[in-house]
Amino acid sequence: MYHDELQSLKETGQKGDFLLPFVAVNTIMPDFYTTYPMHWHDEMEIVLVESGEYEEFVDLERYCVKQGDIILVNPCVLHSFRTLDNKRTFFRSIVFNLNMLTSNNTDACSIKYFTPFIDNMYINPVIISSDMPNYDKLFKCVRSLINLYNKKDEFFEIKIKAELYNLFHILFKYFLIPEEHESNMKDNTTRNIKTILDYIDENYMKPITIEELAASVDLSKHYFMRFFKKYMGMTCIEYINDYRLNIATNLLLTTSMQITEVSQQIGITNLSYFNRIFKKKYNMTPKEYRYNIDNRK
């Protein structure tokens, strides 16, 4: 899971390593967190929902995903997720850099397919559900990639690369649609959202005002609050608290810091307020949360 990366809006940590920029990870909610903050990364991510259901936000759109769904998140696209009524959910993700499929020497695959895809000249469904045509082909391929990575048999790197080419063959043949027009309005909105979230990521450990955030994207305070609620699905204060609490749970899980230290580390100097918002989200105090996690190990 990405526990160590919760503090980074733009996930810059390399997925996998230089020789194989590919990882497969498992996520269970709400064991460690109920939301994952809005972020993006250079890699493509494909998620397979094994059980349960939750809300996924991709490219400023909200989706309710359920067991069996496959979620496609293109490189550099804003995305986040959160539980639905704290329902237990289990999903697997593969995250990989498209560079591992492109050749240093220009070839037909690069010119006709991968370069246009990277340049957003294709659109794809974000959610591919089990009732869609050709779902089984994609499901089998994603499952194969997960199994190959987990088993790591001899020559598995070759098989993973071959299976990724197979995956894109399926995507291009059955799911991707050429896109000829871009929306400048959506581009500007995405740019503003990224600027705001970057500001929160860089300053969450100290007090943040609405005026500061509005100024970062040159909007009035009143318009900014409506803008943020419209595209993020929550108020700015709710998002900041949620972002801080995700970091707090990571600190409670991975460090021996005192509760007061954790609160101060995430920019909340009032311990009573920290305990109150923590309990509202997790239905337990930070102390109870740490005790429960420790006793699950």
Coordinates of C-alpha atoms in Angstrom, one line a residue:
M1 CA 0.0 0.0 0.0
Y2 CA 1.0 3.6 -0.3
H3 CA 1.1 4.5 3.5
D4 CA 4.5 6.2 3.1
E5 CA 3.3 8.3 0.2
L6 CA 0.2 9.8 1.8
Q7 CA 2.2 13.0 2.4
S8 CA 2.8 13.6 -1.3
L9 CA 0.1 14.9 -3.5
K10 CA 2.1 14.3 -6.7
E11 CA 3.5 10.9 -6.0
T12 CA 7.1 11.2 -7.2
G13 CA 8.4 8.0 -5.7
Q14 CA 9.4 5.5 -8.3
K15 CA 6.9 2.6 -8.7
G16 CA 9.0 -0.5 -8.8
D17 CA 12.6 0.2 -9.8
F18 CA 14.7 1.3 -12.7
L19 CA 14.8 -2.2 -14.2
L20 CA 11.1 -2.9 -13.8
P21 CA 8.9 0.2 -13.2
F22 CA 5.9 -1.9 -12.3
V23 CA 4.2 -2.8 -9.0
A24 CA 1.1 -4.6 -7.9
V25 CA -0.3 -3.6 -4.6
N26 CA -3.3 -4.5 -2.4
T27 CA -5.5 -2.1 -0.5
I28 CA -8.1 -2.8 2.2
M29 CA -10.5 -0.2 3.5
P30 CA -11.2 1.0 6.1
D31 CA -8.5 -0.9 8.0
F32 CA -5.9 1.9 7.6
Y33 CA -7.8 4.8 6.1
T34 CA -11.2 5.7 4.8
T35 CA -10.0 8.1 2.1
Y36 CA -7.0 8.6 -0.1
P37 CA -6.4 12.3 -0.9
M38 CA -6.5 13.7 -4.4
H39 CA -3.2 13.1 -6.2
W40 CA -1.6 12.2 -9.5
H41 CA 1.5 10.4 -10.7
D42 CA 3.4 9.9 -13.9
E43 CA 2.5 6.2 -14.1
M44 CA -0.7 4.6 -15.3
E45 CA -2.8 2.8 -12.7
I46 CA -5.3 0.0 -13.2
V47 CA -7.5 -1.1 -10.3
L48 CA -9.4 -4.3 -9.9
V49 CA -12.1 -4.3 -7.2
E50 CA -12.1 -7.7 -5.6
S51 CA -14.9 -7.0 -3.1
G52 CA -17.1 -4.2 -1.7
E53 CA -17.8 -0.9 -3.2
Y54 CA -16.4 2.7 -2.8
E55 CA -16.3 6.1 -4.5
E56 CA -13.5 6.8 -7.0
F57 CA -12.9 10.4 -8.2
V58 CA -11.0 10.5 -11.5
D59 CA -10.4 13.6 -13.6
L60 CA -12.9 15.7 -11.6
E61 CA -15.7 13.1 -12.0
R62 CA -17.2 10.9 -9.3
Y63 CA -17.8 7.2 -9.8
C64 CA -19.3 4.5 -7.6
V65 CA -17.3 1.4 -8.2
K66 CA -18.3 -2.1 -7.1
Q67 CA -16.9 -5.7 -7.1
G68 CA -15.5 -6.8 -10.4
D69 CA -15.1 -3.3 -11.8
I70 CA -11.8 -2.3 -13.5
I71 CA -10.7 1.3 -13.1
L72 CA -8.4 2.9 -15.6
V73 CA -6.4 5.9 -14.4
N74 CA -4.2 7.5 -17.1
P75 CA -0.9 9.1 -16.3
C76 CA -1.0 12.6 -14.7
V77 CA -4.8 12.4 -14.0
L78 CA -6.2 13.6 -10.7
H79 CA -7.7 10.9 -8.7
S80 CA -8.7 9.9 -5.2
F81 CA -11.0 7.4 -3.4
R82 CA -13.1 7.1 -0.3
T83 CA -15.2 4.5 1.4
L84 CA -19.0 4.3 1.3
D85 CA -20.4 4.2 4.8
N86 CA -17.1 2.6 6.0
K87 CA -18.0 -0.6 4.0
R88 CA -15.1 -3.0 3.9
T89 CA -13.5 -3.0 0.5
F90 CA -10.6 -4.8 -1.1
F91 CA -9.0 -3.9 -4.4
R92 CA -5.7 -4.6 -6.2
S93 CA -3.8 -2.1 -8.3
I94 CA -1.1 -2.3 -10.9
V95 CA 1.0 0.8 -11.4
F96 CA 3.5 1.1 -14.2
N97 CA 5.5 3.6 -16.3
L98 CA 4.6 3.6 -20.0
N99 CA 8.2 4.1 -20.8
M100 CA 8.8 0.4 -20.3
L101 CA 6.7 -0.2 -23.5
T102 CA 8.1 2.5 -25.7
S103 CA 11.1 2.1 -27.8
N104 CA 14.1 4.4 -28.0
N105 CA 13.9 3.9 -31.7
T106 CA 10.8 5.2 -33.3
D107 CA 8.6 2.4 -34.5
A108 CA 5.0 1.9 -35.6
C109 CA 3.8 1.1 -32.0
S110 CA 5.1 4.4 -30.7
I111 CA 3.9 6.5 -33.6
K112 CA 0.4 5.0 -34.1
Y113 CA -0.5 4.1 -30.5
F114 CA 1.6 4.9 -27.5
T115 CA 2.6 8.5 -28.3
P116 CA -1.0 9.5 -29.2
F117 CA -2.2 7.8 -26.0
I118 CA 0.4 9.6 -23.8
D119 CA -0.6 12.9 -25.5
N120 CA -4.3 12.3 -24.5
M121 CA -5.4 11.8 -28.1
Y122 CA -7.5 8.8 -27.0
I123 CA -10.3 8.6 -24.5
N124 CA -11.1 5.5 -22.5
P125 CA -13.9 4.5 -20.1
V126 CA -12.8 5.1 -16.6
I127 CA -14.9 2.2 -15.3
I128 CA -15.0 -1.1 -17.2
S129 CA -17.7 -3.3 -15.6
S130 CA -18.4 -7.0 -15.9
D131 CA -21.4 -6.5 -18.1
M132 CA -19.5 -4.6 -20.8
P133 CA -18.5 -6.4 -24.0
N134 CA -14.9 -7.8 -23.9
Y135 CA -14.6 -7.3 -20.2
D136 CA -13.4 -10.9 -19.7
K137 CA -10.4 -10.3 -22.0
L138 CA -9.3 -7.3 -20.0
F139 CA -10.0 -9.0 -16.6
K140 CA -8.0 -12.1 -17.6
C141 CA -5.0 -9.9 -18.6
V142 CA -5.1 -7.7 -15.4
R143 CA -5.4 -10.8 -13.2
S144 CA -2.4 -12.4 -15.1
L145 CA -0.3 -9.3 -14.5
I146 CA -1.1 -9.3 -10.8
N147 CA -0.3 -13.0 -10.5
L148 CA 3.0 -12.7 -12.4
Y149 CA 4.2 -9.9 -10.2
N150 CA 3.2 -11.7 -7.0
K151 CA 4.8 -15.0 -7.9
K152 CA 7.9 -13.6 -9.5
D153 CA 8.9 -16.9 -11.2
E154 CA 11.9 -17.1 -13.4
F155 CA 11.7 -14.8 -16.5
F156 CA 8.6 -13.0 -15.0
E157 CA 9.9 -9.6 -16.2
I158 CA 9.6 -10.8 -19.8
K159 CA 6.1 -12.2 -19.3
I160 CA 5.0 -9.0 -17.5
K161 CA 6.1 -6.8 -20.4
A162 CA 4.5 -9.2 -22.9
E163 CA 1.3 -9.1 -20.9
L164 CA 1.3 -5.3 -20.8
Y165 CA 1.5 -5.2 -24.6
N166 CA -1.4 -7.7 -24.7
L167 CA -3.3 -5.4 -22.3
F168 CA -2.9 -2.4 -24.6
H169 CA -3.8 -4.5 -27.6
I170 CA -7.1 -5.2 -25.8
L171 CA -7.6 -1.5 -24.9
F172 CA -6.9 -0.2 -28.3
K173 CA -9.0 -2.8 -30.0
Y174 CA -12.1 -2.7 -27.8
F175 CA -12.1 0.3 -25.4
L176 CA -10.1 3.3 -26.6
I177 CA -11.7 6.0 -28.8
P178 CA -9.7 8.6 -30.8
E179 CA -10.2 12.1 -29.3
E180 CA -9.7 15.1 -31.6
H181 CA -10.8 18.0 -29.5
E182 CA -9.6 19.1 -26.1
S183 CA -11.5 21.1 -23.5
N184 CA -9.6 24.2 -22.5
M185 CA -12.1 24.9 -19.7
K186 CA -11.5 21.5 -18.2
D187 CA -7.7 21.9 -18.6
N188 CA -7.8 25.2 -16.7
T189 CA -10.0 23.7 -14.0
T190 CA -7.6 20.8 -13.6
R191 CA -4.6 23.1 -13.4
N192 CA -6.3 25.2 -10.7
I193 CA -7.2 22.1 -8.7
K194 CA -3.6 20.8 -8.9
T195 CA -2.3 24.2 -7.8
I196 CA -4.6 24.3 -4.8
L197 CA -3.8 20.7 -3.7
D198 CA -0.1 21.3 -4.1
Y199 CA -0.4 24.3 -1.8
I200 CA -2.2 22.2 0.8
D201 CA 0.4 19.5 0.5
E202 CA 3.3 21.9 1.0
N203 CA 1.6 23.8 3.9
Y204 CA -0.6 21.3 5.8
M205 CA 1.7 21.3 8.8
K206 CA 0.8 24.9 9.6
P207 CA -2.4 27.0 9.6
I208 CA -4.0 27.5 6.1
T209 CA -6.6 30.1 5.4
I210 CA -9.2 30.2 2.6
E211 CA -7.8 33.6 1.6
E212 CA -4.4 32.0 1.0
L213 CA -5.8 29.2 -1.1
A214 CA -8.0 31.5 -3.2
A215 CA -5.0 33.8 -3.8
S216 CA -2.9 30.9 -5.1
V217 CA -5.3 30.5 -8.1
D218 CA -6.3 34.2 -8.3
L219 CA -9.9 33.7 -7.3
S220 CA -12.1 35.6 -4.9
K221 CA -12.8 33.9 -1.6
H222 CA -16.5 33.5 -2.3
Y223 CA -16.0 32.0 -5.8
F224 CA -13.1 29.8 -4.6
M225 CA -15.3 28.2 -1.9
R226 CA -18.0 27.3 -4.5
F227 CA -15.4 26.2 -7.0
F228 CA -13.7 23.9 -4.5
K229 CA -17.0 22.3 -3.3
K230 CA -18.2 21.8 -6.9
Y231 CA -15.1 19.9 -8.1
M232 CA -13.9 18.2 -4.9
G233 CA -17.3 17.2 -3.5
M234 CA -16.5 18.6 -0.1
T235 CA -15.7 22.0 1.5
C236 CA -12.1 23.1 1.6
I237 CA -11.9 22.8 5.4
E238 CA -13.3 19.2 5.1
Y239 CA -10.6 18.3 2.6
I240 CA -7.8 19.8 4.6
N241 CA -9.0 18.0 7.8
D242 CA -9.3 14.8 5.8
Y243 CA -5.8 15.2 4.3
R244 CA -4.3 15.8 7.7
L245 CA -6.1 12.9 9.3
N246 CA -4.8 10.5 6.6
I247 CA -1.3 11.6 7.5
A248 CA -2.1 11.3 11.2
T249 CA -3.2 7.7 10.8
N250 CA 0.1 6.9 9.0
L251 CA 2.1 8.5 11.8
L252 CA 0.1 6.6 14.4
L253 CA 0.7 3.4 12.5
T254 CA 4.4 3.7 11.7
T255 CA 5.8 5.8 14.5
S256 CA 5.8 6.0 18.3
M257 CA 5.1 9.7 18.4
Q258 CA 2.9 11.0 21.2
I259 CA -0.7 12.0 20.2
T260 CA 0.2 15.6 20.9
E261 CA 3.2 15.4 18.6
V262 CA 1.1 13.8 15.9
S263 CA -1.5 16.6 16.1
Q264 CA 1.2 19.3 15.9
Q265 CA 3.0 17.5 13.1
I266 CA -0.1 17.9 10.9
G267 CA -0.7 21.5 11.8
I268 CA -3.4 21.2 14.5
T269 CA -2.3 22.8 17.7
N270 CA -5.5 22.3 19.6
L271 CA -5.5 18.7 20.8
S272 CA -9.2 18.7 21.7
Y273 CA -10.1 19.7 18.2
F274 CA -7.8 17.0 16.8
N275 CA -9.4 14.3 18.9
R276 CA -12.9 15.5 18.0
I277 CA -12.4 15.5 14.2
F278 CA -10.5 12.2 14.4
K279 CA -13.3 10.5 16.3
K280 CA -15.9 11.9 13.9
K281 CA -14.1 10.3 11.0
Y282 CA -12.9 7.0 12.5
N283 CA -15.4 6.5 15.3
M284 CA -12.6 6.2 17.8
T285 CA -9.9 8.4 19.4
P286 CA -6.3 8.5 18.1
K287 CA -5.3 6.5 21.1
E288 CA -8.0 3.8 20.5
Y289 CA -7.0 3.7 16.8
R290 CA -3.3 3.0 17.6
Y291 CA -4.3 0.4 20.1
N292 CA -6.6 -1.4 17.7
I293 CA -4.0 -1.4 14.9
D294 CA -1.3 -2.7 17.2
N295 CA -3.5 -5.5 18.3
R296 CA -4.2 -6.6 14.7
K297 CA -0.6 -7.2 14.0

